[in-house]
PDB file of C-alpha atoms in Angstrom:
ATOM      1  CA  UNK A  22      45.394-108.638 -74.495  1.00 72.00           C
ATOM      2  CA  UNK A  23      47.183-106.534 -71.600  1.00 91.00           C
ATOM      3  CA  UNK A  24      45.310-105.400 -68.993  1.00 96.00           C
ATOM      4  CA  UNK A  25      44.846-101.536 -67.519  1.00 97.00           C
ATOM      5  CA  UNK A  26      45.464-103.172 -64.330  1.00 97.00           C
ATOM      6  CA  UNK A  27      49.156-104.604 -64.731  1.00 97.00           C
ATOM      7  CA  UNK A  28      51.197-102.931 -63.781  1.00 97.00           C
ATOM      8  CA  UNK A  29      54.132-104.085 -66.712  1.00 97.00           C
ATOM      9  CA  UNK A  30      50.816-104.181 -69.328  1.00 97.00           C
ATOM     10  CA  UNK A  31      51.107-100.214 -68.480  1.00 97.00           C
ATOM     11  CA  UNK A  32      54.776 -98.968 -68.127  1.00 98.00           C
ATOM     12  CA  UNK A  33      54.429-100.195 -71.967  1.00 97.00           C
ATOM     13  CA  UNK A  34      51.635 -97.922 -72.917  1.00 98.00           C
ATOM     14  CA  UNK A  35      53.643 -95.237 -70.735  1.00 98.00           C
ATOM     15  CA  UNK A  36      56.859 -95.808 -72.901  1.00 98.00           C
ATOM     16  CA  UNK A  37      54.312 -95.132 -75.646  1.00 98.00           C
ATOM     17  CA  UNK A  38      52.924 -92.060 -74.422  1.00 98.00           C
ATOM     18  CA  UNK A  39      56.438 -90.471 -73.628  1.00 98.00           C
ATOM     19  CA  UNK A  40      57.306 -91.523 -77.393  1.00 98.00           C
ATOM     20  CA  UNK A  41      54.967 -88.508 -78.254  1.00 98.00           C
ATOM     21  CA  UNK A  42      55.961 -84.896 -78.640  1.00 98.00           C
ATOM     22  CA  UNK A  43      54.289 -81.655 -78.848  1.00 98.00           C
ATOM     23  CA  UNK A  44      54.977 -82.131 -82.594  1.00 98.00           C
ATOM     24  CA  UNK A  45      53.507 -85.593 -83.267  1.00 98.00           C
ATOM     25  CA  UNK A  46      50.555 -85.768 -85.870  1.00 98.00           C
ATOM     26  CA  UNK A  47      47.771 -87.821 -86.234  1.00 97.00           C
ATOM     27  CA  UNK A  48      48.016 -90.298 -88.738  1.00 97.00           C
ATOM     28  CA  UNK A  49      43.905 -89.918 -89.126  1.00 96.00           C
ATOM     29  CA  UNK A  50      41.121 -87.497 -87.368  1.00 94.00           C
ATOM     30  CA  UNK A  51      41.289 -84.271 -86.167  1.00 93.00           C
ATOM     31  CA  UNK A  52      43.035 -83.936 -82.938  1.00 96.00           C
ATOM     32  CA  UNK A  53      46.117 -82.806 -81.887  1.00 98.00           C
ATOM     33  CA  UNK A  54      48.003 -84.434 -79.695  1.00 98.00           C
ATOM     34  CA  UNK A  55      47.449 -82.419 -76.757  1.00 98.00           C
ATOM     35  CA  UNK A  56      43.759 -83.186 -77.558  1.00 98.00           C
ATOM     36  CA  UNK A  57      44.174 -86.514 -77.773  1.00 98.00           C
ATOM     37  CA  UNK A  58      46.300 -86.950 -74.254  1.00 98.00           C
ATOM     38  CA  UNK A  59      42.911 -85.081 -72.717  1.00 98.00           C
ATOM     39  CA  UNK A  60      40.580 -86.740 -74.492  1.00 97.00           C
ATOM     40  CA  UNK A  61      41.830 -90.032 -73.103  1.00 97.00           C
ATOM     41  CA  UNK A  62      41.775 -89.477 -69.623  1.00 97.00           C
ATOM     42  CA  UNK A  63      37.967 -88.662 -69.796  1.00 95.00           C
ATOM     43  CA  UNK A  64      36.777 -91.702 -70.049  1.00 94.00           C
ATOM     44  CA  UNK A  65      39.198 -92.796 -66.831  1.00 96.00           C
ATOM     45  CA  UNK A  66      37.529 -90.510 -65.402  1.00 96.00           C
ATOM     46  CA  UNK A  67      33.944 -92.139 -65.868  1.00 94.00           C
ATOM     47  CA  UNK A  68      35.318 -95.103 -64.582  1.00 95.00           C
ATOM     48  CA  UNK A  69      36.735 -93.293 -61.518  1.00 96.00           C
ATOM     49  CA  UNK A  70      33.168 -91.823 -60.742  1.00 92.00           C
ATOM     50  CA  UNK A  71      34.946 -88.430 -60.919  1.00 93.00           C
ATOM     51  CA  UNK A  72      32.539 -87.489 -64.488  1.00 85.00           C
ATOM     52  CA  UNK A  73      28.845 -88.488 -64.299  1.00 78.00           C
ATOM     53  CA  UNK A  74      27.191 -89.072 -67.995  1.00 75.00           C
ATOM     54  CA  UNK A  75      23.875 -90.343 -68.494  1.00 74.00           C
ATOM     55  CA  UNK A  76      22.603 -91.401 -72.213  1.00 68.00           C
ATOM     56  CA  UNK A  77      19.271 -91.804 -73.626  1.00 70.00           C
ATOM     57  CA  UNK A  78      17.315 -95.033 -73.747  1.00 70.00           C
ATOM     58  CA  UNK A  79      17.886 -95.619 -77.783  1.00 69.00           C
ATOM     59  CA  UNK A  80      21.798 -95.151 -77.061  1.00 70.00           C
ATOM     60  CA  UNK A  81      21.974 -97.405 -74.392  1.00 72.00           C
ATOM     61  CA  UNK A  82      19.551 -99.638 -76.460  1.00 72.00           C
ATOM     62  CA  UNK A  83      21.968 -99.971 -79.324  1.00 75.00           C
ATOM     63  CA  UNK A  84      25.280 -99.793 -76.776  1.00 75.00           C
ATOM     64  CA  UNK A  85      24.646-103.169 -75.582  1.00 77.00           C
ATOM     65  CA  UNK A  86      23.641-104.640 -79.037  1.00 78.00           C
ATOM     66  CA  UNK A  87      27.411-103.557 -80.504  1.00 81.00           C
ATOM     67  CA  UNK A  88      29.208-104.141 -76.904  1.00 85.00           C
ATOM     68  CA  UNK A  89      30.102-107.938 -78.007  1.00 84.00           C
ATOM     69  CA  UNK A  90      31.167-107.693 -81.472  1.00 85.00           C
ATOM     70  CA  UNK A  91      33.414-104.511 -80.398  1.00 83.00           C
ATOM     71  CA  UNK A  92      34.774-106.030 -77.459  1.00 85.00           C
ATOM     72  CA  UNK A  93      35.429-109.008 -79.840  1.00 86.00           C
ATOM     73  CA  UNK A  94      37.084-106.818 -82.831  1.00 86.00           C
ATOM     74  CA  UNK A  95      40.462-106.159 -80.044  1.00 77.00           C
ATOM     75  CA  UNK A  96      40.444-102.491 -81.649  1.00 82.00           C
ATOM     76  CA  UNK A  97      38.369 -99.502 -82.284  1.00 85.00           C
ATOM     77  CA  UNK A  98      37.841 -98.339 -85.970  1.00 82.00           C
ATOM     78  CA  UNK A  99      39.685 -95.094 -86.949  1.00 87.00           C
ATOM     79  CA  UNK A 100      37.078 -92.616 -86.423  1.00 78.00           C
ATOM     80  CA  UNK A 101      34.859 -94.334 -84.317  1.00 79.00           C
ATOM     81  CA  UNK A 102      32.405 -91.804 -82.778  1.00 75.00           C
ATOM     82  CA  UNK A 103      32.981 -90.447 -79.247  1.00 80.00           C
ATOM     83  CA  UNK A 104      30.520 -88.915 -76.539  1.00 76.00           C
ATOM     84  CA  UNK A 105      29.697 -85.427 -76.816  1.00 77.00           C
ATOM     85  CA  UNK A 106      31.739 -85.244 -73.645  1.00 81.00           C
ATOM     86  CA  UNK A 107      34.878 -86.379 -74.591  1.00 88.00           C
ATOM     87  CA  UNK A 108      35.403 -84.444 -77.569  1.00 88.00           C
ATOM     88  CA  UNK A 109      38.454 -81.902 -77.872  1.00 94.00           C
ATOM     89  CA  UNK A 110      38.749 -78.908 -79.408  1.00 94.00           C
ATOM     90  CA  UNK A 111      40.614 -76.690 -76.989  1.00 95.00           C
ATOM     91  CA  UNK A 112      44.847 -76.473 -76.580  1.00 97.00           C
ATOM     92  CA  UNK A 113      45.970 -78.533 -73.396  1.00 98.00           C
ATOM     93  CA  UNK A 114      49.623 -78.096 -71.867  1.00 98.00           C
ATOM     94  CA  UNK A 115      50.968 -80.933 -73.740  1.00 98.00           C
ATOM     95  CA  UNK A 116      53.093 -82.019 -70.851  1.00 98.00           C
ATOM     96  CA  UNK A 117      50.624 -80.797 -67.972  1.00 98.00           C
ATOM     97  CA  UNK A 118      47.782 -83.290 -69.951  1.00 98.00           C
ATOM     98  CA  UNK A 119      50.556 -86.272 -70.800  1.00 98.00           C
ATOM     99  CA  UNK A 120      51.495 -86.284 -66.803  1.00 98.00           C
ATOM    100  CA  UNK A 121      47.523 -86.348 -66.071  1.00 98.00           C
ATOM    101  CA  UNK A 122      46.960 -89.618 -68.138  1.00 98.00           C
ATOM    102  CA  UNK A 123      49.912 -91.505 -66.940  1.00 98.00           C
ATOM    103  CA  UNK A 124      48.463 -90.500 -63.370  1.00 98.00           C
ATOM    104  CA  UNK A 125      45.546 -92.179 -64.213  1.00 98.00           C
ATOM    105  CA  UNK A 126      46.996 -95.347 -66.327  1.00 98.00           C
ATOM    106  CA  UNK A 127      49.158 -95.389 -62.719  1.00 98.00           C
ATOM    107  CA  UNK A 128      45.393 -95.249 -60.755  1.00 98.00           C
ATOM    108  CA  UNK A 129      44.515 -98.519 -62.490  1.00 98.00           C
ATOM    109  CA  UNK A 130      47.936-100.633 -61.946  1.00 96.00           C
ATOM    110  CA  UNK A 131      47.736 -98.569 -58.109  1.00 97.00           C
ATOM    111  CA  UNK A 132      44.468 -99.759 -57.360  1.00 97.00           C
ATOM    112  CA  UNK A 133      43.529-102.990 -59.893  1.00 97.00           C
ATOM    113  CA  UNK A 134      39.617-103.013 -60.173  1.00 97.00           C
ATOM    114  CA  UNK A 135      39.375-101.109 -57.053  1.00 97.00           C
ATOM    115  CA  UNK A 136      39.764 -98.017 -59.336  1.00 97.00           C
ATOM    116  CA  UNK A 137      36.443 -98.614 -61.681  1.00 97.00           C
ATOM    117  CA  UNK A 138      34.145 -96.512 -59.513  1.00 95.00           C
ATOM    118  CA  UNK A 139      30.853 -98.059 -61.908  1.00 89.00           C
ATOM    119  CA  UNK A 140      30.332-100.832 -63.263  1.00 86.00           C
ATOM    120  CA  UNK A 141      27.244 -99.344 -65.654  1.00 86.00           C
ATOM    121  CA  UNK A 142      28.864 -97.823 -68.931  1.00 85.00           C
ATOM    122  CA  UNK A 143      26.379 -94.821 -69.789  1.00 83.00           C
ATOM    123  CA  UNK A 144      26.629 -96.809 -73.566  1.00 84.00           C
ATOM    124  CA  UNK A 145      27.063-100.169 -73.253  1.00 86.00           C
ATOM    125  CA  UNK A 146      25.527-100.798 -69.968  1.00 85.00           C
ATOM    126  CA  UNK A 147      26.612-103.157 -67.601  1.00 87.00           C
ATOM    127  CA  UNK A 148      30.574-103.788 -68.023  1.00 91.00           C
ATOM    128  CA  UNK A 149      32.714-106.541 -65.846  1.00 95.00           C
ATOM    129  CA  UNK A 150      35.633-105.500 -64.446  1.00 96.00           C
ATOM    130  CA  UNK A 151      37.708-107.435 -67.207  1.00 95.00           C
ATOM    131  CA  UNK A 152      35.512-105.499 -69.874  1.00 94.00           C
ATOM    132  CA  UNK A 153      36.495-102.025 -68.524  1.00 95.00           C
ATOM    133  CA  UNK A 154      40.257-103.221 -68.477  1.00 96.00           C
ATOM    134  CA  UNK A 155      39.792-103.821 -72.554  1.00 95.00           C
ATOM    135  CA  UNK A 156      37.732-101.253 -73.297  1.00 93.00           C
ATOM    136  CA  UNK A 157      40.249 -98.675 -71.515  1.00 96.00           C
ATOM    137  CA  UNK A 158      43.400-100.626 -73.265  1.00 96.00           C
ATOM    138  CA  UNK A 159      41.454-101.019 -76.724  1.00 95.00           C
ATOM    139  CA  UNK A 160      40.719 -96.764 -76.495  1.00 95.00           C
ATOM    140  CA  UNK A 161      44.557 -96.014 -75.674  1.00 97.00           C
ATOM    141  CA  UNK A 162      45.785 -98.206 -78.097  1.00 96.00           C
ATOM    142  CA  UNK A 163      43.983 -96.634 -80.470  1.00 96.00           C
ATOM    143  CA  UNK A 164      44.778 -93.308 -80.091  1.00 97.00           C
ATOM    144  CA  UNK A 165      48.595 -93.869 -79.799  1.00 98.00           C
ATOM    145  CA  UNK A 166      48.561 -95.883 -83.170  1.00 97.00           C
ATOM    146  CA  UNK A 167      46.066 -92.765 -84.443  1.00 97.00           C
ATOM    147  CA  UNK A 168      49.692 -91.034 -83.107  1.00 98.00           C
ATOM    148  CA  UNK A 169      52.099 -93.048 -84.677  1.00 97.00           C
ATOM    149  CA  UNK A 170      53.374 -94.596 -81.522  1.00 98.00           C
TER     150      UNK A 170
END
């Protein structure tokens, strides 16, 4: 699996990203794309320590009971649930929002694990660096297959 903190693992999910267009549809879900470029720098910016979240006991309970077997599966389900916080439902500046994640996919190559500000996930609890590098690949992935690209 690439990781978030290669720099060549990343100018491929870049060449991805710049494959989209104000135009491009999901394939499944409800975002647009402009929603989807947004929601996909919020959890970069957990890791960064730039967004606190907290969640309750019973989520981090069951967080660390599915942690494995996701981290395992190499790719999120289509319409996995998300945290309340990273939904989208507003209109972003589709090129204003793609520049802000490739900032951030560039923070990670910049930086390597320097960049992961925590190493507690608010759902799955304690990550290793090499865990936050999948988890972060696995999400983008994800959404840029939800996008066709």
């Amino acid at each position: 699996m690439s990781s978030i903190y290669n720099k060549a693992d990343n100018e491929i999910i870049i060449s991805r990203i710049n494959n989209l267009s104000p135009e491009s549809k999901a394939l499944w879900g409800k975002m647009t794309v402009d929603q989807m470029l947004s929601h996909c720098q919020a959890p970069m910016d957990f890791a960064f320590g730039k967004t606190p979240m907290k969640a309750n006991f019973l989520m981090q309970l069951l967080g660390k009971m599915v942690k494995g077997k996701m981290l395992k599966s190499k790719e999120f389900k289509k319409n996995s649930p998300t945290a309340p916080s990273f939904i989208r439902k507003g209109t972003y500046d589709f090129e204003e929002t793609k520049k802000g994640l490739i900032e951030r996919i560039n923070h990670f190559s910049d930086l390597g694990q320097k960049a992961v500000k925590t190493t507690k996930h608010p759902f799955f609890g304690e990550m290793t660096y090499d865990e936050w590098s999948q988890l972060q690949t696995m999400h983008l992935d994800h959404h840029l297959k939800q996008f066709g690209v």
